C-alpha cells in the first residue's frame, strides 16, 4: 500500500497550534465587520467563506486532505458519492455529446447515464473496459470516458493508465471512480485520469455513519465544477459530515491492510470451498496493478445452496447495501436483480442471481469464516 500516505492521514499541518482536532464550523453563513470587508469577500480579494453551500472551513480541511491523498491540486466535498459523480459528469459534457462508460459501473451511476443524461441530449455507450481495442474504437467524437476499476459486483480490473492514454490521444476527458481502492491502493490522477470521484461513504469514512462524496483533480477541472455544477446542484458536504470524514480517514492506513488481509484469506478459503462456484476478487484473478486490494469481493454459490436460506443463517455478516465499514456485510445480487428502479445494471450486464457480494469488516477472519461455513451448510437444499 502507499504507506507514505499514513503521515498525511495523521496530520493537519495547516491547523497549527491550539485544538488538535479541527473545529466543526457548524454555521450556514459568515458575517462581516464592514461593507468593505464583505465586498472584498465577494470579489475574492480577501478569500473568506460567505455561505456554507459555497465554502466552509471544516469542509475545506476535508477537501485539502483528499486532494493531498490523490496528489490533486484541488478537491470538492459533496453530500454523497452520487452528488460528486453527477456534478463531475455534468461539468464535462453537454447536449449533443457522447459518453463512453465501462460496463458494470455502480448501479446509480448507470442510471444517471441511462435515465437522466438522455433527457439532456447526452447519449452513453457501454464498453468492456478490459478490451482496449473496443474502447479505442468507441472514443472518436466522444466527450467523456467514465471509468470505474475494479468494477462493481464483479470487480474486474482495468488498465487505467492505458485507458487514460487512449482518451488523451482522442481528446476525451476521463473520470474514474476510485471508491473501492482509495488513494492507498490506486491514484488515478497519477495514471493520467482527469478527475477522480469517491463515494466517501465507504472506506474513506469507514464507520458506516456518513454519506459523502469527493471529486479531485487539477485546479482547472475543479474550477469547471465550481463554475457549472457545484453551487447550483447544491449537493454540498455538510460541516459535521466533513468532520466525521476527517475523523474516519485518520485510521484509513490501519483499516485498509486489515480489510485486505482478512478479505484475501477468506477469498482463498472460499475459492477452495465445495459450495462456492466462483470467487470474484482482483488478487485471485491476478490481473491488477494496484498497490494492494481492499475488503470487497463477491462469490457465486453452488446451485445446491438456497440463497435466501444462506442469507438468513448468517449471524456475523449483516444483510445490507453499502460497504467499506468496520462491519461485515452480505448483499445478494438476487435482490438487486429484482429492483424496479428501471435501467437495472445488474440485469443489463448479466450479473448472476447466484452472486453474493461480501464486504469484509474488521472482525476476526476466523469468526467470519465460521459464520459463512455454517450459513452455507444451512443453505444446502434438503436432499
Ligand atoms: C456507493 C457507491 C457510489 C455512490 O456513493 P454514495 O455515497 O452512496 O452516493 C459510487 N460508486 C461506487 C463504486 C459505490 O460503491
XYZ file of C-alpha atoms and ligand atoms in Angstrom:
398
model
C 0.000 0.000 0.000
C 1.038 3.616 -0.456
C 2.379 3.831 3.083
C 3.738 7.371 2.712
C 0.106 8.492 2.877
C -0.084 7.363 6.528
C 1.611 10.588 7.666
C -0.689 12.748 5.562
C -3.683 10.957 7.052
C -2.494 11.509 10.612
C -1.513 15.193 10.299
C -3.209 18.537 9.661
C -0.209 20.889 9.433
C -2.448 23.831 8.475
C -4.170 23.694 11.871
C -1.011 24.849 13.707
C -1.273 25.071 17.493
C -4.441 25.012 19.600
C -7.055 22.268 19.317
C -5.560 19.138 17.757
C -8.925 18.139 16.286
C -10.332 20.563 13.719
C -13.338 22.618 14.859
C -16.771 21.780 13.419
C -17.740 25.110 11.921
C -21.458 24.407 12.089
C -22.824 27.558 10.504
C -24.799 28.359 7.386
C -23.363 31.858 6.875
C -20.439 34.074 7.804
C -20.836 37.713 8.847
C -18.583 40.684 8.051
C -17.258 43.612 10.073
C -17.957 46.184 7.360
C -19.287 46.854 3.878
C -15.715 46.875 2.599
C -14.852 43.506 4.210
C -17.996 41.967 2.700
C -17.258 43.435 -0.727
C -13.695 42.063 -0.623
C -15.009 38.577 0.220
C -17.448 38.749 -2.727
C -14.808 39.816 -5.244
C -12.357 37.246 -3.892
C -9.805 39.936 -2.976
C -9.813 38.575 0.570
C -10.768 34.916 0.242
C -13.243 34.305 3.059
C -16.221 31.976 3.335
C -19.573 33.664 2.729
C -22.149 30.868 2.856
C -21.661 27.173 3.650
C -23.153 25.990 0.355
C -20.117 27.611 -1.240
C -17.307 27.189 1.281
C -16.902 26.133 4.885
C -13.615 25.734 6.823
C -14.341 22.190 8.097
C -15.334 21.076 4.610
C -12.269 22.820 3.162
C -9.960 20.932 5.569
C -11.511 17.664 4.398
C -11.134 18.670 0.738
C -7.475 19.568 1.276
C -6.840 16.182 2.873
C -8.405 14.293 -0.020
C -6.582 16.466 -2.575
C -3.269 15.695 -0.838
C -4.040 11.963 -0.787
C -4.876 11.907 -4.502
C -1.982 14.291 -5.284
C -4.534 16.632 -6.814
C -4.420 20.418 -6.987
C -7.941 20.687 -5.589
C -10.926 18.696 -4.365
C -14.594 19.327 -3.592
C -16.740 17.615 -0.980
C -20.292 16.505 -1.709
C -23.296 15.265 0.246
C -22.930 11.819 -1.377
C -20.861 9.884 -3.867
C -23.651 10.378 -6.409
C -23.580 14.129 -5.691
C -19.879 14.073 -6.591
C -20.364 11.869 -9.661
C -23.294 13.852 -11.096
C -21.530 17.198 -10.537
C -18.328 15.885 -12.148
C -20.061 14.298 -15.149
C -22.389 17.248 -15.825
C -19.445 19.668 -15.690
C -17.693 17.819 -18.517
C -20.434 17.003 -21.070
C -23.151 18.962 -22.810
C -26.126 18.385 -25.059
C -25.296 16.567 -28.287
C -22.147 14.971 -26.841
C -21.476 11.316 -26.122
C -20.165 9.463 -23.075
C -18.260 6.186 -23.215
C -18.586 4.216 -19.989
C -17.141 0.918 -18.823
C -19.545 -1.947 -18.183
C -20.562 -2.825 -14.612
C -20.310 0.660 -13.188
C -22.054 1.378 -9.909
C -25.827 0.901 -10.471
C -26.842 4.511 -9.757
C -24.056 5.839 -11.999
C -25.521 3.587 -14.687
C -28.972 5.090 -14.076
C -27.605 8.647 -14.147
C -26.096 7.944 -17.568
C -29.073 5.985 -18.883
C -32.053 7.836 -17.409
C -31.101 11.466 -16.756
C -28.441 12.267 -19.361
C -30.546 11.333 -22.438
C -33.096 13.953 -21.270
C -30.284 16.499 -21.642
C -29.351 15.195 -25.099
C -26.333 13.180 -23.939
C -26.028 9.547 -25.034
C -23.853 6.883 -23.394
C -22.328 3.766 -24.903
C -21.030 0.992 -22.637
C -17.841 -0.895 -23.410
C -15.829 -3.677 -21.810
C -13.058 -1.774 -20.026
C -10.665 -4.738 -20.378
C -10.913 -4.545 -24.164
C -8.618 -1.643 -25.075
C -9.401 -2.059 -28.781
C -13.146 -1.711 -28.163
C -12.586 1.381 -26.009
C -10.317 2.928 -28.648
C -12.960 2.356 -31.356
C -15.684 3.934 -29.185
C -13.706 7.073 -28.308
C -13.589 9.197 -31.502
C -16.128 12.016 -31.187
C -16.913 11.245 -27.520
C -16.592 13.944 -24.831
C -16.099 11.765 -21.757
C -14.722 8.343 -20.837
C -16.170 7.279 -17.482
C -14.123 4.660 -15.632
C -14.526 2.508 -12.536
C -11.888 -0.045 -11.597
C -12.354 -2.523 -10.028
C -15.947 -2.590 -11.299
C -18.978 -3.011 -9.049
C -20.096 -6.579 -8.201
C -17.652 -8.472 -10.455
C -14.512 -6.463 -9.551
C -12.934 -6.579 -12.985
C -9.730 -4.550 -13.090
C -8.893 -2.171 -15.896
C -5.593 -0.704 -17.039
C -6.384 2.900 -16.047
C -3.090 4.244 -17.401
C -3.690 2.681 -20.833
C -7.341 3.821 -20.897
C -6.400 7.377 -19.877
C -3.720 7.370 -22.591
C -6.226 6.323 -25.264
C -8.661 9.002 -24.109
C -5.999 11.706 -24.066
C -4.923 10.788 -27.602
C -8.570 11.096 -28.725
C -9.079 14.404 -26.884
C -11.559 12.798 -24.475
C -11.847 13.756 -20.770
C -11.648 10.929 -18.204
C -13.335 10.480 -14.821
C -12.532 7.475 -12.601
C -14.464 6.192 -9.580
C -11.790 5.227 -7.020
C -14.074 4.273 -4.110
C -13.043 0.601 -3.996
C -9.288 1.198 -3.950
C -8.923 4.508 -2.079
C -5.720 6.542 -2.672
C -3.838 3.944 -0.616
C -4.150 1.379 -3.401
C -4.566 3.444 -6.564
C -4.202 7.099 -7.592
C -5.941 7.535 -10.955
C -4.747 11.147 -11.442
C -1.148 9.878 -11.405
C -2.150 7.403 -14.122
C -3.342 10.232 -16.379
C -7.037 10.386 -15.444
C -8.521 13.926 -15.347
C -10.949 13.712 -12.413
C -11.219 11.156 -9.623
C -14.515 10.633 -7.785
C -15.204 8.866 -4.491
C -18.108 7.591 -2.543
C -16.558 8.712 0.753
C -19.414 6.837 2.455
C -17.333 3.671 2.012
C -13.680 3.222 3.082
C -12.742 6.902 3.427
C -15.298 7.463 6.202
C -15.102 3.801 7.167
C -17.627 3.728 10.016
C -20.987 3.420 8.199
C -22.185 6.667 9.746
C -21.635 9.153 6.907
C -22.941 9.577 3.351
C -20.447 11.759 1.477
C -18.626 12.168 -1.818
C -15.467 13.738 -3.187
C -14.087 14.913 -6.521
C -10.388 15.701 -7.028
C -8.383 16.944 -9.991
C -6.455 19.848 -11.468
C -7.317 23.391 -10.436
C -8.694 23.934 -13.926
C -11.082 20.939 -13.812
C -12.285 21.804 -10.305
C -12.844 25.399 -11.476
C -15.163 23.998 -14.188
C -17.131 22.174 -11.490
C -17.228 25.354 -9.357
C -18.425 27.296 -12.372
C -21.041 24.898 -13.757
C -22.438 22.445 -11.220
C -21.189 22.630 -7.650
C -23.034 25.748 -6.427
C -26.241 25.061 -8.352
C -26.805 21.335 -7.879
C -26.194 22.145 -4.234
C -25.172 18.690 -3.017
C -22.661 20.195 -0.621
C -20.816 18.202 2.050
C -22.010 19.390 5.473
C -19.554 20.551 8.176
C -20.472 17.727 10.551
C -20.120 15.065 7.859
C -16.805 16.616 6.790
C -15.617 16.351 10.376
C -16.711 12.702 10.641
C -14.975 12.016 7.352
C -11.745 13.646 8.560
C -12.013 11.586 11.722
C -12.635 8.404 9.768
C -9.693 8.995 7.438
C -7.274 9.136 10.397
C -7.375 5.350 10.591
C -7.582 4.567 6.865
C -3.952 3.402 6.741
C -4.685 0.975 9.592
C -8.022 -0.257 8.322
C -7.119 -0.960 4.703
C -4.339 -3.514 5.364
C -6.692 -5.316 7.780
C -9.510 -5.368 5.190
C -7.005 -6.602 2.603
C -5.552 -9.433 4.700
C -8.899 -10.689 6.001
C -10.656 -10.498 2.615
C -7.814 -12.188 0.776
C -7.648 -15.018 3.301
C -11.426 -15.508 3.171
C -11.492 -15.305 -0.638
C -8.864 -18.082 -0.814
C -10.745 -20.237 1.689
C -13.986 -19.729 -0.246
C -12.301 -20.481 -3.588
C -11.478 -23.928 -2.165
C -14.969 -24.411 -0.679
C -17.116 -27.064 -2.401
C -20.270 -24.901 -2.123
C -18.684 -21.866 -3.803
C -18.592 -21.962 -7.604
C -16.736 -18.706 -8.352
C -14.836 -16.039 -6.386
C -14.548 -12.573 -7.926
C -11.547 -10.970 -6.207
C -8.926 -8.903 -8.071
C -5.987 -10.649 -6.367
C -7.317 -14.098 -7.270
C -7.844 -13.008 -10.872
C -4.223 -11.841 -10.750
C -4.593 -9.082 -13.335
C -4.390 -5.809 -11.406
C -1.623 -3.287 -10.893
C -2.916 -1.648 -7.706
C -0.715 -1.352 -4.626
C -2.932 -3.923 -2.860
C -6.578 -4.905 -2.554
C -9.445 -3.912 -0.282
C -12.127 -5.881 1.546
C -14.943 -6.060 -1.014
C -15.381 -9.056 -3.312
C -18.107 -11.426 -4.420
C -18.800 -15.127 -4.644
C -21.178 -17.204 -6.738
C -22.778 -20.018 -4.787
C -23.235 -23.567 -5.991
C -26.799 -24.295 -7.245
C -27.225 -26.609 -4.229
C -27.310 -23.571 -1.918
C -30.637 -21.841 -1.292
C -29.580 -18.190 -1.248
C -32.383 -16.759 0.949
C -31.739 -19.530 3.486
C -27.968 -18.894 3.345
C -28.567 -15.175 3.960
C -30.959 -15.785 6.839
C -28.475 -18.152 8.530
C -25.672 -15.554 8.637
C -25.099 -14.144 12.113
C -21.917 -12.018 11.930
C -22.425 -10.864 8.348
C -25.357 -8.466 8.251
C -27.561 -8.062 5.174
C -27.202 -4.608 3.701
C -26.107 -2.399 0.854
C -23.071 -0.129 1.023
C -19.689 -1.423 2.203
C -16.314 -0.253 3.491
C -17.277 -0.028 7.163
C -15.979 -1.857 10.220
C -18.804 -4.417 9.986
C -19.051 -7.302 7.563
C -21.972 -7.194 5.135
C -23.535 -9.509 2.577
C -25.544 -8.291 -0.396
C -27.290 -10.935 -2.553
C -27.430 -9.904 -6.242
C -30.756 -11.788 -6.402
C -32.333 -8.841 -4.577
C -30.579 -6.229 -6.749
C -31.836 -8.046 -9.854
C -35.420 -7.633 -8.615
C -35.057 -3.870 -8.114
C -37.564 -1.986 -10.257
C -35.891 1.433 -10.446
C -35.588 0.965 -14.234
C -32.278 0.658 -16.112
C -31.109 -2.218 -13.917
C -27.358 -2.551 -14.471
C -27.246 -5.991 -12.846
C -29.691 -7.245 -15.473
C -28.002 -5.323 -18.278
C -24.547 -6.705 -17.515
C -25.689 -10.252 -16.804
C -24.796 -10.443 -13.115
C -25.661 -13.921 -11.829
C -28.518 -14.373 -9.367
C -26.135 -16.798 -7.578
C -23.791 -13.898 -6.739
C -23.391 -12.599 -3.193
C -21.197 -9.575 -2.555
C -19.236 -9.639 0.692
C -17.784 -6.604 2.436
C -15.213 -7.880 4.908
C -15.102 -5.780 8.050
C -12.639 -5.621 10.904
C -13.835 -8.715 12.809
C -11.725 -11.839 13.288
C -11.500 -13.528 9.872
C -11.700 -16.954 11.534
C -15.055 -15.984 13.081
C -16.244 -14.722 9.693
C -15.271 -17.991 8.008
C -17.132 -19.994 10.669
C -20.196 -17.821 10.010
C -20.005 -18.384 6.241
C -19.398 -22.119 6.740
C -22.429 -22.646 8.931
C -24.624 -20.471 6.680
C -23.548 -22.472 3.612
C -24.410 -25.679 5.470
C -27.797 -24.218 6.414
C -28.394 -23.098 2.847
C -27.996 -26.573 1.377
C -31.201 -27.830 -0.168
C -32.621 -30.862 1.637
C -31.689 -33.960 -0.379
C -21.684 3.575 -3.120
C -21.003 3.868 -4.385
C -21.218 5.065 -5.062
C -22.268 6.061 -4.624
O -21.897 6.679 -3.452
P -22.972 7.293 -2.407
O -22.097 7.875 -1.351
O -23.802 6.131 -1.932
O -23.784 8.289 -3.149
C -20.460 5.328 -6.187
N -19.560 4.452 -6.654
C -19.351 3.270 -6.052
C -18.337 2.326 -6.632
C -20.076 2.922 -4.918
O -19.897 1.732 -4.351
